[in-house]
Coordinates of C-alpha atoms in Angstrom, one line a residue:
X1 CA 35.2 10.4 -2.6
X2 CA 32.3 8.8 -1.1
X3 CA 28.7 9.5 -2.9
X4 CA 27.0 12.2 -0.6
X5 CA 23.6 11.3 -2.1
X6 CA 24.3 7.7 -0.9
X7 CA 24.8 9.0 2.6
X8 CA 22.1 11.1 2.7
X9 CA 19.7 8.1 1.8
X10 CA 21.1 5.9 4.3
X11 CA 21.4 8.4 7.3
X12 CA 17.9 9.8 6.9
X13 CA 16.4 6.3 6.2
X14 CA 17.9 4.7 9.3
X15 CA 16.9 7.9 11.7
X16 CA 13.3 7.1 10.2
X17 CA 13.4 3.6 11.1
X18 CA 14.7 4.1 14.6
X19 CA 12.2 7.0 15.3
X20 CA 9.3 4.7 13.9
X21 CA 10.2 2.3 16.7
X22 CA 7.1 0.1 17.5
X23 CA 4.9 1.6 14.7
X24 CA 6.5 -1.1 12.4
X25 CA 6.2 -1.9 8.5
X26 CA 3.2 0.3 8.0
X27 CA 5.5 3.5 8.6
X28 CA 8.3 2.4 6.3
X29 CA 6.4 4.1 3.0
X30 CA 6.3 7.3 5.1
X31 CA 9.8 7.2 5.9
X32 CA 10.8 6.6 2.3
X33 CA 8.7 9.7 1.2
X34 CA 10.3 11.7 4.1
X35 CA 13.8 10.9 2.5
X36 CA 12.8 12.0 -0.5
X37 CA 11.4 15.3 0.9
X38 CA 14.4 15.8 2.6
X39 CA 16.8 15.6 0.0
X40 CA 14.5 18.1 -2.5
X41 CA 14.7 20.5 0.5
X42 CA 18.1 20.3 0.9
X43 CA 18.6 20.5 -3.2
X44 CA 16.5 23.7 -3.1
X45 CA 18.2 25.1 -0.1
X46 CA 21.4 24.5 -1.6
X47 CA 20.2 26.4 -4.9
X48 CA 18.7 29.1 -2.6
X49 CA 22.3 29.8 -1.0
X50 CA 23.4 33.3 -1.4
X51 CA 26.8 32.1 -2.6
X52 CA 28.0 30.4 -5.4
X53 CA 30.2 27.5 -5.6
X54 CA 33.4 28.1 -7.4
X55 CA 35.3 25.1 -7.2
X56 CA 36.0 21.9 -5.2
X57 CA 38.9 20.2 -4.2
X58 CA 40.6 17.8 -1.7
X59 CA 43.2 18.5 1.3
X60 CA 44.9 16.1 3.3
X61 CA 45.0 16.4 7.1
X62 CA 46.4 14.1 9.9
X63 CA 44.0 11.8 11.8
X64 CA 45.4 9.9 14.4
X65 CA 48.8 8.4 13.4
X66 CA 47.7 8.4 9.6
X67 CA 46.2 10.9 7.3
X68 CA 42.9 11.3 5.6
X69 CA 41.4 13.6 2.9
X70 CA 38.8 16.1 3.3
X71 CA 36.9 17.1 0.3
X72 CA 35.6 20.8 0.4
X73 CA 33.8 23.3 -1.6
X74 CA 35.1 26.7 -2.5
X75 CA 32.4 29.8 -2.8
X76 CA 32.6 33.2 -4.6
X77 CA 32.9 34.8 -1.2
X78 CA 36.2 33.0 -0.6
X79 CA 34.7 30.8 2.1
X80 CA 35.2 27.1 2.4
X81 CA 32.9 24.4 3.4
X82 CA 34.1 20.7 4.4
X83 CA 31.7 18.4 2.7
X84 CA 33.3 14.8 2.9
X85 CA 35.7 12.7 4.9
X86 CA 36.9 9.4 4.1
X87 CA 34.9 6.8 6.1
X88 CA 38.0 4.6 7.2
X89 CA 39.5 7.5 9.3
X90 CA 40.9 6.6 12.6
X91 CA 41.6 8.6 15.7
X92 CA 41.4 12.4 16.5
X93 CA 41.1 14.6 13.9
X94 CA 41.7 18.7 13.5
X95 CA 39.5 20.6 10.7
X96 CA 42.0 23.5 9.5
X97 CA 40.8 26.9 10.0
X98 CA 41.9 27.9 6.2
X99 CA 42.4 25.8 3.1
X100 CA 44.4 27.8 0.3
X101 CA 44.4 30.9 2.2
X102 CA 40.4 30.7 2.4
X103 CA 38.4 30.6 5.7
X104 CA 36.7 27.3 6.5
X105 CA 33.3 28.5 7.6
X106 CA 31.2 25.4 7.7
X107 CA 30.5 21.8 7.8
X108 CA 28.4 20.2 5.2
X109 CA 25.5 18.1 5.4
X110 CA 26.8 14.4 5.9
X111 CA 30.2 15.6 5.8
X112 CA 31.7 13.1 8.8
X113 CA 28.7 10.6 8.8
X114 CA 29.6 7.2 8.9
X115 CA 33.3 8.1 10.0
X116 CA 32.7 5.5 12.8
X117 CA 36.3 5.5 13.8
X118 CA 36.8 8.8 14.7
X119 CA 37.5 9.5 18.4
X120 CA 37.7 13.3 18.4
X121 CA 36.9 16.3 16.0
X122 CA 38.5 19.6 16.8
X123 CA 36.5 22.3 14.9
X124 CA 38.0 25.7 14.3
X125 CA 36.6 29.1 15.9
X126 CA 36.0 30.1 11.8
X127 CA 33.3 27.8 11.5
X128 CA 29.6 29.3 11.9
X129 CA 27.3 26.4 10.6
X130 CA 27.4 22.7 11.2
X131 CA 25.2 20.9 8.7
X132 CA 22.2 18.4 8.7
X133 CA 23.7 14.8 9.8
X134 CA 27.3 16.1 9.6
X135 CA 28.3 13.8 12.5
X136 CA 25.5 11.0 12.4
X137 CA 26.3 7.7 13.2
X138 CA 30.0 8.6 14.3
X139 CA 30.0 5.5 16.7
X140 CA 33.5 6.1 18.1
X141 CA 33.1 9.9 18.6
X142 CA 33.6 10.4 22.3
X143 CA 34.6 14.1 22.4
X144 CA 33.8 17.2 20.3
X145 CA 34.3 20.8 21.0
X146 CA 31.8 23.2 19.3
X147 CA 33.2 26.6 19.4
X148 CA 31.2 29.8 20.3
X149 CA 31.4 31.0 16.8
X150 CA 28.8 28.2 15.7
X151 CA 25.4 29.7 15.4
X152 CA 23.6 26.7 13.5
X153 CA 23.7 23.0 14.1
X154 CA 21.5 21.3 11.6
X155 CA 19.1 18.3 12.1
X156 CA 20.4 15.3 13.3
X157 CA 24.1 16.6 13.1
X158 CA 25.1 14.0 16.1
X159 CA 22.2 11.4 15.9
X160 CA 23.6 8.1 17.0
X161 CA 26.8 9.1 18.3
X162 CA 26.6 6.3 20.7
X163 CA 29.9 7.2 22.6
X164 CA 29.7 10.8 22.9
X165 CA 29.8 11.7 26.6
X166 CA 29.2 15.4 27.1
X167 CA 28.0 18.4 25.0
X168 CA 28.1 21.9 25.5
X169 CA 25.9 23.9 23.1
X170 CA 27.5 27.4 22.0
X171 CA 25.8 30.4 23.3
X172 CA 24.8 31.5 19.8
X173 CA 22.8 29.0 19.1
X174 CA 19.0 29.7 19.6
X175 CA 17.2 26.4 18.3
X176 CA 18.3 23.1 19.2
X177 CA 17.2 21.2 16.0
X178 CA 15.3 18.1 15.9
X179 CA 17.1 14.5 16.3
X180 CA 20.4 16.5 16.7
X181 CA 21.8 14.2 19.7
X182 CA 18.9 11.5 19.3
X183 CA 20.0 8.0 20.1
X184 CA 23.5 9.1 21.9
X185 CA 22.9 6.4 24.2
X186 CA 26.1 7.4 26.4
X187 CA 25.5 10.9 26.5
X188 CA 24.8 11.9 30.4
X189 CA 25.6 15.6 30.4
X190 CA 24.3 18.8 28.1
X191 CA 24.8 22.3 28.8
X192 CA 21.8 24.5 27.2
X193 CA 22.6 28.3 27.1
X194 CA 20.3 31.4 27.7
X195 CA 20.3 31.9 23.8
X196 CA 18.3 29.0 23.0
X197 CA 14.5 29.6 22.4
X198 CA 13.5 26.1 20.9
X199 CA 14.5 22.5 21.6
X200 CA 13.3 20.4 18.6
X201 CA 11.4 17.2 18.2
X202 CA 13.4 14.2 19.2
X203 CA 16.7 16.3 20.1
X204 CA 17.8 14.2 22.9
X205 CA 15.6 11.1 22.6
X206 CA 17.0 7.7 23.6
X207 CA 20.0 9.2 25.4
X208 CA 21.3 8.7 28.8
X209 CA 21.1 12.1 30.3
X210 CA 20.5 11.9 34.0
X211 CA 19.7 15.8 34.9
X212 CA 18.4 18.8 32.6
X213 CA 18.3 22.5 32.9
X214 CA 16.2 24.2 30.5
X215 CA 17.1 27.8 30.7
X216 CA 14.2 30.7 31.0
X217 CA 14.8 31.6 27.5
X218 CA 13.3 28.3 26.0
X219 CA 9.7 29.0 24.9
X220 CA 9.0 25.6 23.2
X221 CA 10.2 22.0 24.2
X222 CA 9.0 20.2 20.9
X223 CA 7.4 16.8 20.4
X224 CA 9.2 13.9 22.0
X225 CA 12.3 16.2 22.8
X226 CA 13.6 14.0 25.6
X227 CA 11.3 10.8 25.0
X228 CA 12.8 7.6 26.6
X229 CA 15.9 9.2 28.5
X230 CA 15.4 6.2 30.8
X231 CA 18.2 7.7 33.2
X232 CA 16.7 11.3 33.5
X233 CA 15.9 12.0 37.0
X234 CA 15.5 15.7 37.5
X235 CA 14.3 18.3 34.8
X236 CA 13.9 22.0 35.7
X237 CA 11.2 23.6 33.8
X238 CA 11.4 27.3 33.1
X239 CA 8.8 29.9 34.5
X240 CA 7.8 31.7 31.5
X241 CA 5.0 29.9 30.1
X242 CA 6.9 27.5 28.1
X243 CA 5.0 25.0 25.9
X244 CA 5.5 21.4 26.4
X245 CA 4.7 19.2 23.5
X246 CA 3.6 15.6 23.1
X247 CA 5.5 12.9 24.2
X248 CA 8.0 15.3 25.4
X249 CA 9.2 13.3 28.7
X250 CA 7.4 9.9 27.5
X251 CA 8.8 6.8 29.1
X252 CA 11.5 8.5 31.0
X253 CA 11.0 6.1 33.9
X254 CA 13.1 7.5 36.5
X255 CA 12.0 11.0 36.0
X256 CA 10.6 11.9 39.5
X257 CA 11.9 15.3 40.4
X258 CA 10.2 17.8 38.4
X259 CA 8.1 21.1 39.1
X260 CA 6.3 22.3 36.7
X261 CA 5.6 26.1 37.2
X262 CA 2.1 28.0 37.2
X263 CA 2.7 29.7 34.1
X264 CA 3.1 26.5 31.9
X265 CA -0.3 26.5 30.2
X266 CA -0.1 23.8 27.4
X267 CA 1.1 20.2 28.0
X268 CA 0.9 18.1 25.2
X269 CA -0.6 14.5 24.9
X270 CA 1.8 12.0 26.9
X271 CA 4.0 14.4 27.6
X272 CA 4.9 12.5 31.1
X273 CA 3.3 8.9 30.3
X274 CA 5.8 6.4 31.8
X275 CA 7.7 8.8 34.2
X276 CA 7.9 7.9 38.0
X277 CA 6.4 11.5 38.4
X278 CA 3.2 10.8 36.7
X279 CA 2.8 7.5 38.5
X280 CA 3.2 9.0 41.8
X281 CA 0.5 11.5 40.8
X282 CA -1.9 8.8 39.7
X283 CA -1.5 6.9 42.7
X284 CA -2.4 10.4 44.8
X285 CA -5.6 10.9 42.3
X286 CA -6.2 9.3 38.8
X287 CA -7.2 12.6 37.8
X288 CA -4.3 14.5 37.3
X289 CA -4.9 18.3 37.4
X290 CA -1.9 20.6 36.6
X291 CA -2.5 24.6 36.4
X292 CA -6.2 24.0 36.1
X293 CA -5.9 21.7 33.3
X294 CA -6.6 18.0 33.5
X295 CA -3.2 16.4 31.8
X296 CA -3.9 12.9 32.4
X297 CA -7.2 10.7 33.6
X298 CA -6.0 7.6 31.6
X299 CA -6.4 5.4 34.6
X300 CA -10.2 6.7 35.5
X301 CA -12.8 4.3 35.0
X302 CA -16.6 4.7 35.3
X303 CA -18.1 8.3 35.4
X304 CA -15.7 11.0 35.9
X305 CA -16.5 14.3 37.3
X306 CA -14.1 17.1 36.5
X307 CA -14.1 19.6 39.6
X308 CA -15.3 23.1 39.4
X309 CA -12.1 25.5 38.8
X310 CA -10.8 23.4 35.7
X311 CA -10.4 25.4 33.0
X312 CA -9.0 23.1 30.1
X313 CA -9.0 19.1 29.4
X314 CA -5.6 18.8 27.9
X315 CA -4.4 17.1 24.8
X316 CA -4.8 13.3 25.0
X317 CA -6.0 13.4 28.4
X318 CA -8.1 10.5 28.6
X319 CA -6.8 8.8 25.7
X320 CA -7.0 4.7 26.1
X321 CA -9.1 5.6 29.0
X322 CA -11.7 3.0 30.5
X323 CA -14.2 6.2 31.6
X324 CA -17.9 5.6 30.5
X325 CA -19.1 9.1 31.3
X326 CA -17.8 12.7 32.1
X327 CA -19.3 15.6 33.6
X328 CA -17.8 18.9 32.7
X329 CA -18.4 22.0 34.7
X330 CA -18.9 25.4 33.5
X331 CA -15.5 26.7 34.1
X332 CA -14.1 24.5 31.4
X333 CA -13.4 26.4 28.0
X334 CA -11.3 23.9 26.0
X335 CA -11.1 20.5 25.4
X336 CA -7.5 19.4 23.8
X337 CA -6.3 17.2 20.6
X338 CA -7.3 13.4 20.9
X339 CA -8.6 14.1 24.5
X340 CA -10.8 11.0 24.5
X341 CA -9.1 9.3 21.6
X342 CA -9.7 5.3 21.8
X343 CA -11.3 5.8 25.2
X344 CA -14.4 3.7 26.3
X345 CA -16.3 6.9 26.7
X346 CA -20.3 6.4 26.3
X347 CA -21.7 9.8 27.1
X348 CA -20.8 13.3 27.5
X349 CA -22.5 16.4 27.9
X350 CA -20.2 19.3 26.9
X351 CA -21.2 23.0 28.4
X352 CA -21.6 26.0 26.6
X353 CA -18.5 27.4 28.5
X354 CA -16.4 25.2 26.0
X355 CA -15.6 27.3 22.7
X356 CA -12.7 25.1 21.4
X357 CA -12.3 21.5 20.8
X358 CA -9.2 20.1 19.3
X359 CA -8.5 17.7 16.3
X360 CA -9.4 14.1 16.5
X361 CA -10.9 14.9 20.0
X362 CA -13.2 11.8 19.9
X363 CA -11.3 9.5 17.3
X364 CA -12.3 6.0 17.8
X365 CA -14.7 6.2 20.8
X366 CA -16.4 3.1 19.7
X367 CA -19.1 3.2 22.5
X368 CA -20.0 6.6 22.1
X369 CA -23.7 6.8 20.7
X370 CA -24.8 10.4 21.3
X371 CA -23.2 13.7 21.4
X372 CA -24.1 17.6 21.4
X373 CA -21.6 20.0 20.6
X374 CA -21.7 23.3 22.0
X375 CA -22.7 26.8 20.3
X376 CA -19.4 28.6 19.6
X377 CA -17.8 25.6 17.8
X378 CA -16.7 26.1 14.3
X379 CA -15.1 23.4 12.9
X380 CA -14.5 19.6 13.4
X381 CA -10.8 19.4 12.8
X382 CA -8.0 16.4 12.1
X383 CA -5.0 16.0 13.2
X384 CA -2.2 14.0 11.9
X385 CA -1.3 11.1 14.0
X386 CA 1.0 7.7 13.1
X387 CA 1.5 8.6 9.6
X388 CA -2.2 9.2 8.9
X389 CA -4.8 11.9 9.2
X390 CA -7.4 11.3 11.9
X391 CA -10.7 12.7 12.1
X392 CA -12.6 14.4 14.6
X393 CA -15.4 11.4 15.0
X394 CA -13.9 8.8 12.7
X395 CA -14.1 5.3 13.9
X396 CA -16.9 6.2 16.4
X397 CA -18.7 2.9 15.1
X398 CA -21.7 3.1 17.6
X399 CA -22.2 6.9 17.1
X400 CA -26.2 7.4 15.9
X401 CA -27.0 11.0 16.9
X402 CA -25.0 14.2 16.8
X403 CA -26.5 17.6 17.4
X404 CA -24.0 20.1 15.7
X405 CA -24.1 23.6 16.5
X406 CA -25.6 26.7 14.4
X407 CA -22.2 28.1 14.6
X408 CA -20.6 25.2 12.6
X409 CA -19.0 26.4 9.2
X410 CA -16.5 23.4 8.3
X411 CA -17.1 19.7 8.4
X412 CA -13.5 18.8 8.2
X413 CA -11.5 16.0 6.6
X414 CA -12.7 12.5 7.9
X415 CA -14.9 14.1 10.5
X416 CA -17.3 11.3 10.4
X417 CA -15.2 8.4 8.4
X418 CA -16.3 5.0 9.6
X419 CA -19.4 5.5 11.5
X420 CA -21.6 3.1 10.3
X421 CA -24.2 3.2 12.8
X422 CA -25.0 6.9 11.9
X423 CA -28.3 7.0 10.3
X424 CA -29.3 10.6 10.2
X425 CA -27.7 14.2 10.7
X426 CA -28.7 17.6 10.9
X427 CA -26.3 19.9 9.3
X428 CA -26.7 23.5 10.2
X429 CA -27.2 26.1 7.5
X430 CA -23.9 28.1 8.3
X431 CA -21.8 25.1 7.1
X432 CA -19.6 26.7 4.3
X433 CA -17.5 23.5 3.2
X434 CA -17.5 19.7 3.7
X435 CA -14.0 18.3 3.3
X436 CA -12.9 15.4 2.0
X437 CA -14.0 12.0 3.2
X438 CA -15.8 13.6 5.8
X439 CA -18.5 11.2 5.7
X440 CA -16.5 8.0 4.0
X441 CA -17.9 4.6 5.0
X442 CA -21.4 6.1 6.7
X443 CA -22.8 3.1 4.8
X444 CA -26.0 3.7 6.9
X445 CA -26.7 7.4 6.4
X446 CA -30.0 7.8 4.8
X447 CA -31.3 11.1 6.0
X448 CA -29.6 14.5 6.1
X449 CA -31.4 17.2 7.6
X450 CA -30.5 20.8 6.5
X451 CA -31.8 23.7 8.5
X452 CA -31.4 25.9 5.3
X453 CA -33.0 26.0 1.8
X454 CA -31.9 23.9 -1.2
X455 CA -29.9 26.8 -3.0
X456 CA -27.9 27.4 0.3
X457 CA -27.0 23.5 0.3
X458 CA -26.2 24.0 -3.5
X459 CA -23.7 26.5 -2.3
X460 CA -21.7 24.7 0.0
X461 CA -18.6 23.4 -1.2
X462 CA -18.8 19.6 -1.0
X463 CA -15.6 17.8 -2.1
X464 CA -16.6 14.7 -4.0
X465 CA -13.7 12.5 -2.6
X466 CA -15.0 10.0 -0.2
X467 CA -18.5 11.8 0.3
X468 CA -20.6 9.3 -1.7
X469 CA -22.6 7.9 1.2
X470 CA -23.6 11.8 2.0
X471 CA -24.5 12.7 -1.4
X472 CA -26.5 9.4 -2.0
X473 CA -28.6 10.2 1.2
X474 CA -32.0 11.8 1.3
X475 CA -31.7 15.5 1.9
X476 CA -34.3 17.1 3.8
X477 CA -34.7 21.0 3.6
X478 CA -36.0 23.6 6.0
X479 CA -38.7 24.8 3.7
X480 CA -40.0 21.0 3.0
X481 CA -38.3 21.3 -0.6
X482 CA -37.7 17.7 -2.3
X483 CA -34.7 16.1 -2.3
X484 CA -33.2 14.0 -5.5
X485 CA -36.0 12.0 -7.4
X486 CA -38.8 12.3 -4.8
X487 CA -41.1 14.4 -6.7
X488 CA -44.2 13.8 -4.8
X489 CA -42.6 14.5 -1.6
X490 CA -43.4 10.9 0.4
X491 CA -39.6 10.8 1.4
X492 CA -39.3 7.6 -1.0
X493 CA -38.5 7.1 -4.4
X494 CA -40.8 4.9 -6.5
X495 CA -43.1 4.6 -9.8
X496 CA -44.8 7.8 -8.8
X497 CA -42.1 9.8 -9.1
X498 CA -41.4 7.8 -12.3
X499 CA -44.4 8.8 -13.7
X500 CA -44.0 12.5 -12.8
X501 CA -40.7 12.8 -14.6
X502 CA -41.9 11.0 -17.7
X503 CA -45.4 13.4 -17.9
X504 CA -42.9 16.3 -17.4
X505 CA -40.7 15.4 -20.4
X506 CA -43.8 14.4 -22.3
X507 CA -45.6 18.0 -21.9
X508 CA -42.3 19.8 -22.5
X509 CA -42.2 17.7 -25.8
X510 CA -45.4 18.9 -26.8
X511 CA -45.2 22.3 -26.0
X512 CA -47.1 22.2 -23.1
X513 CA -47.1 23.8 -19.4
X514 CA -45.1 21.9 -16.8
X515 CA -46.6 19.7 -14.3
X516 CA -43.7 20.5 -12.0
X517 CA -42.7 23.1 -9.8
X518 CA -39.2 24.7 -9.8
X519 CA -38.2 22.6 -6.7
X520 CA -39.4 19.4 -8.3
X521 CA -37.6 20.1 -11.5
X522 CA -34.5 20.5 -9.5
X523 CA -35.1 17.4 -7.7
X524 CA -35.8 15.6 -11.3
X525 CA -32.7 16.9 -12.8
X526 CA -30.4 13.7 -11.9
X527 CA -27.4 14.0 -14.1
X528 CA -27.0 17.7 -13.1
X529 CA -27.0 19.1 -16.3
X530 CA -29.5 21.9 -15.7
X531 CA -32.3 20.3 -17.3
X532 CA -34.7 17.5 -17.1
X533 CA -34.8 14.9 -20.1
X534 CA -35.3 11.3 -21.0
X535 CA -32.0 10.3 -19.6
X536 CA -33.2 11.7 -16.1
X537 CA -36.1 9.4 -16.5
X538 CA -34.0 6.6 -17.3
X539 CA -31.9 7.0 -14.3
X540 CA -35.2 7.1 -12.0
X541 CA -36.6 4.2 -13.5
X542 CA -33.2 2.2 -13.1
X543 CA -33.1 3.5 -9.6
X544 CA -36.5 2.1 -8.8
X545 CA -35.9 -1.1 -10.7
X546 CA -32.8 -1.8 -8.6
X547 CA -34.9 -1.3 -5.4
X548 CA -37.5 -3.6 -6.7
X549 CA -34.9 -6.2 -7.3
X550 CA -33.9 -6.0 -3.6
X551 CA -30.7 -4.2 -4.2
X552 CA -29.5 -0.9 -2.0
X553 CA -28.6 1.6 -5.1
X554 CA -27.2 4.8 -4.7
X555 CA -27.3 7.7 -7.0
X556 CA -23.5 7.5 -7.4
X557 CA -23.8 3.8 -8.7
X558 CA -26.7 4.7 -11.0
X559 CA -24.8 7.4 -12.8
X560 CA -21.6 5.0 -12.7
X561 CA -19.5 7.5 -10.5

């Protein structure tokens, strides 16, 4: 019997590498981690199964002109699952409906995976579930009849069945899982029943479908569902407000016949990039607007004016674009994820009508110098892109000035990561959290102007990881209180501050009244232990000495953090 664990690793790793494509070696670690996660999930699901494994066995069945052995598991509810088949099986194979008077109800994960010489598999009406990767990499499979009894087909079930020509999905299926028919390079026809609600990520990518009718029941076409279907010419989109995910029809070069109903409100990043339909639209007007949303402006250049009446700038609309400025009307209420990602944007004015801005909206806008975010914005979200998290303004290397709204509550993960030109920033008093690496590699950040009081600042949850540049900056409070070690309030740390700290320690040691106010004492508590003593004096003296030696000290380095 084959080692099923090895089949899982091989199939999952191969699928991951194929989907990575041009991402290259940088994604290898992520793929391996995903494989491990997939196996853990599978193990957890097996444990959670209501049925209990009673026994295992093998049965001999005809395949072509010969026979092969199927391995099966028997459960306490008298059901049978086919779990394995000999990889050298050649020809047509019929799965038995019963084994030892027990009903075969499922085909397990990887059961027929890598059986490259199977040409046809007949599945009995007793089967209700087909597991993940169950027929993946069956390169010789040209035909398979899935009975209407089947209500679940697992992820990547038929992935890389490169000679499979046609599939009729049973009427009981409600979700077409991810990768289920991906890389079926001969698949030209698919019938999707009215029972299907979602078409999963990468479900049909790299197939040779020529026409797809998506029924009215479908409410979600997930990311990359039909990506790189180079022969796809016509798609019928349902008029039910269906969500079209990122890269859903990307690089379907022949796709020219498509009508997007008025009910469709959300079109993902790059959903139609590389299609004949979008190229024709761009020729008519480089600013492609569908249903009052800008879905593509990647070919726009210079200053762009969004016409009044547009309500949304879509996900990735100006990604990689060469525009330098943009005028947004008051009719716009939202800006999508990665809307200006890696564009040449230099200037932008966002009206107060905009109340929602998606994750990583301005990531890697390396020419953007100044921006004011409108009132109503409460967070600066990140997104997960190309196997890593991507911050709201991360990589905006020219960014010098940001006006944050008073409504802001969260400065999210990587929000200003690698913004080396940012020298100062005003943080509103309503901010409750500053997440990991929000200010990582902001090497020139020297001044932070906080609109609240010191005690409010101290109450903010600031994640320590990757925020040294923020914590080392001079914090200016609205009430004029001193920041760390600046005891005389002249906005610098020097020998005068050393003297004030030494005098305080001496006074306290002699039992005399303090020479410092409560705010000054808080500023002199360098190590944060709640008191000012000779250790704090040493830290201030060391900081001043490093400055005198021409160094550029930070409190983190002084404290040895």
